[in-house]
Amino acid sequence: MRLRSAVAAALGAGVLLITTPAPASAATGQFRYAYMTVDGYEASGFLNSPPNGQCLNLPGVGEDNPQPAHSPKNRTDAWATVFTGTDCEGDSFPLRPHTGSASERLKVRSVVFN
């Protein structure tokens, strides 16, 4: 009897380990935006499968570039909240998963995915 109980307990523990989902650590997909380089050229930026819950300053539009990014497009599977300032400061605007986008009028410098 003890052997059967031990085997059943071991199998039960194994099933729990296999079926427990791993926490999602990244949004799947791509976040896109447009910006003007410091040399005056129009450029496109993107973040592939960005991490969730971490503030990201958008490459190309940091403190060395006086022009913010614009026209953000959220093609990830997570909500994206864009901010007018770096380090997720300033006014914010949420973009829904997969289809969220905004016009050229929305100026952004950072984003966080939830």
mmCIF file of C-alpha atoms in Angstrom:
data_model
loop_
_atom_site.group_PDB
_atom_site.id
_atom_site.type_symbol
_atom_site.label_atom_id
_atom_site.label_comp_id
_atom_site.label_asym_id
_atom_site.label_seq_id
_atom_site.Cartn_x
_atom_site.Cartn_y
_atom_site.Cartn_z
ATOM 1 C CA MET A 1 0.000 0.000 0.000
ATOM 2 C CA ARG A 2 2.756 2.428 0.848
ATOM 3 C CA LEU A 3 4.408 1.932 -2.530
ATOM 4 C CA ARG A 4 1.147 2.741 -4.335
ATOM 5 C CA SER A 5 0.665 5.896 -2.266
ATOM 6 C CA ALA A 6 4.232 7.029 -2.915
ATOM 7 C CA VAL A 7 3.908 6.416 -6.658
ATOM 8 C CA ALA A 8 0.553 8.220 -6.783
ATOM 9 C CA ALA A 9 1.990 11.198 -4.881
ATOM 10 C CA ALA A 10 5.014 11.356 -7.189
ATOM 11 C CA LEU A 11 2.830 11.208 -10.296
ATOM 12 C CA GLY A 12 0.527 13.895 -8.893
ATOM 13 C CA ALA A 13 3.479 16.189 -8.188
ATOM 14 C CA GLY A 14 4.850 15.590 -11.680
ATOM 15 C CA VAL A 15 1.530 16.482 -13.277
ATOM 16 C CA LEU A 16 1.352 19.705 -11.261
ATOM 17 C CA LEU A 17 4.847 20.725 -12.362
ATOM 18 C CA ILE A 18 4.079 20.043 -16.006
ATOM 19 C CA THR A 19 0.714 21.832 -16.070
ATOM 20 C CA THR A 20 1.700 24.932 -14.087
ATOM 21 C CA PRO A 21 2.029 27.746 -16.629
ATOM 22 C CA ALA A 22 5.208 29.755 -16.686
ATOM 23 C CA PRO A 23 4.721 33.491 -16.131
ATOM 24 C CA ALA A 24 4.720 35.531 -19.322
ATOM 25 C CA SER A 25 7.739 37.782 -19.339
ATOM 26 C CA ALA A 26 7.363 39.425 -22.727
ATOM 27 C CA ALA A 27 4.702 40.712 -25.041
ATOM 28 C CA THR A 28 4.700 38.722 -28.266
ATOM 29 C CA GLY A 29 4.807 40.778 -31.434
ATOM 30 C CA GLN A 30 6.188 44.140 -32.501
ATOM 31 C CA PHE A 31 5.709 47.729 -31.346
ATOM 32 C CA ARG A 32 6.424 50.282 -34.107
ATOM 33 C CA TYR A 33 6.874 54.036 -34.237
ATOM 34 C CA ALA A 34 8.200 56.759 -36.524
ATOM 35 C CA TYR A 35 10.639 59.529 -35.672
ATOM 36 C CA MET A 36 12.917 62.182 -37.142
ATOM 37 C CA THR A 37 16.639 61.544 -36.646
ATOM 38 C CA VAL A 38 18.949 64.252 -35.317
ATOM 39 C CA ASP A 39 20.208 64.577 -38.921
ATOM 40 C CA GLY A 40 16.670 65.319 -40.152
ATOM 41 C CA TYR A 41 15.807 61.968 -41.741
ATOM 42 C CA GLU A 42 12.500 60.168 -41.227
ATOM 43 C CA ALA A 43 13.094 56.791 -39.570
ATOM 44 C CA SER A 44 11.126 53.836 -38.234
ATOM 45 C CA GLY A 45 11.762 52.267 -34.867
ATOM 46 C CA PHE A 46 10.497 49.037 -33.414
ATOM 47 C CA LEU A 47 10.637 46.828 -30.339
ATOM 48 C CA ASN A 48 10.359 43.062 -30.885
ATOM 49 C CA SER A 49 8.672 41.041 -28.118
ATOM 50 C CA PRO A 50 9.308 43.719 -25.455
ATOM 51 C CA PRO A 51 9.317 42.790 -21.754
ATOM 52 C CA ASN A 52 6.136 43.255 -19.727
ATOM 53 C CA GLY A 53 5.965 45.657 -16.796
ATOM 54 C CA GLN A 54 9.214 47.453 -17.606
ATOM 55 C CA CYS A 55 9.406 51.064 -18.755
ATOM 56 C CA LEU A 56 11.254 51.315 -22.069
ATOM 57 C CA ASN A 57 12.624 54.541 -23.488
ATOM 58 C CA LEU A 58 12.213 54.414 -27.262
ATOM 59 C CA PRO A 59 15.534 54.102 -29.110
ATOM 60 C CA GLY A 60 16.310 57.116 -31.291
ATOM 61 C CA VAL A 61 14.227 59.649 -29.368
ATOM 62 C CA GLY A 62 16.117 59.989 -26.112
ATOM 63 C CA GLU A 63 17.502 63.141 -24.556
ATOM 64 C CA ASP A 64 19.998 63.545 -27.426
ATOM 65 C CA ASN A 65 17.118 63.960 -29.916
ATOM 66 C CA PRO A 66 14.821 66.951 -29.338
ATOM 67 C CA GLN A 67 12.117 65.412 -31.584
ATOM 68 C CA PRO A 68 9.843 62.774 -29.986
ATOM 69 C CA ALA A 69 8.510 59.719 -31.808
ATOM 70 C CA HIS A 70 5.045 59.711 -33.350
ATOM 71 C CA SER A 71 2.493 57.355 -34.945
ATOM 72 C CA PRO A 72 2.900 54.438 -32.505
ATOM 73 C CA LYS A 73 1.450 51.071 -33.545
ATOM 74 C CA ASN A 74 0.995 48.253 -31.054
ATOM 75 C CA ARG A 75 1.170 44.890 -32.840
ATOM 76 C CA THR A 76 1.891 42.929 -29.659
ATOM 77 C CA ASP A 77 -0.487 40.741 -27.669
ATOM 78 C CA ALA A 78 -0.313 43.070 -24.621
ATOM 79 C CA TRP A 79 -1.681 46.521 -23.818
ATOM 80 C CA ALA A 80 0.912 49.242 -24.442
ATOM 81 C CA THR A 81 0.820 52.537 -22.571
ATOM 82 C CA VAL A 82 2.853 55.243 -24.304
ATOM 83 C CA PHE A 83 4.157 58.338 -22.510
ATOM 84 C CA THR A 84 5.074 61.813 -23.721
ATOM 85 C CA GLY A 85 8.245 61.858 -21.611
ATOM 86 C CA THR A 86 11.171 59.541 -21.018
ATOM 87 C CA ASP A 87 11.093 57.063 -18.116
ATOM 88 C CA CYS A 88 7.292 56.710 -18.487
ATOM 89 C CA GLU A 89 6.623 60.231 -17.263
ATOM 90 C CA GLY A 90 4.228 62.834 -18.593
ATOM 91 C CA ASP A 91 0.879 62.275 -20.238
ATOM 92 C CA SER A 92 -0.014 58.711 -21.185
ATOM 93 C CA PHE A 93 -2.184 57.002 -23.770
ATOM 94 C CA PRO A 94 -3.145 53.287 -23.875
ATOM 95 C CA LEU A 95 -2.923 51.277 -27.108
ATOM 96 C CA ARG A 96 -4.914 48.033 -27.310
ATOM 97 C CA PRO A 97 -3.222 44.754 -28.286
ATOM 98 C CA HIS A 98 -2.792 43.802 -31.971
ATOM 99 C CA THR A 99 -4.503 46.826 -33.551
ATOM 100 C CA GLY A 100 -3.803 49.808 -31.298
ATOM 101 C CA SER A 101 -2.374 52.820 -33.086
ATOM 102 C CA ALA A 102 -2.331 56.582 -32.975
ATOM 103 C CA SER A 103 -1.777 59.361 -35.472
ATOM 104 C CA GLU A 104 1.254 61.512 -36.087
ATOM 105 C CA ARG A 105 -0.153 64.020 -33.611
ATOM 106 C CA LEU A 106 0.631 61.751 -30.626
ATOM 107 C CA LYS A 107 4.235 62.455 -29.585
ATOM 108 C CA VAL A 108 5.868 59.767 -27.411
ATOM 109 C CA ARG A 109 9.227 58.924 -25.840
ATOM 110 C CA SER A 110 8.590 55.809 -23.715
ATOM 111 C CA VAL A 111 6.275 52.810 -23.364
ATOM 112 C CA VAL A 112 5.315 50.078 -20.889
ATOM 113 C CA PHE A 113 3.529 46.812 -21.731
ATOM 114 C CA ASN A 114 0.985 45.187 -19.412
#
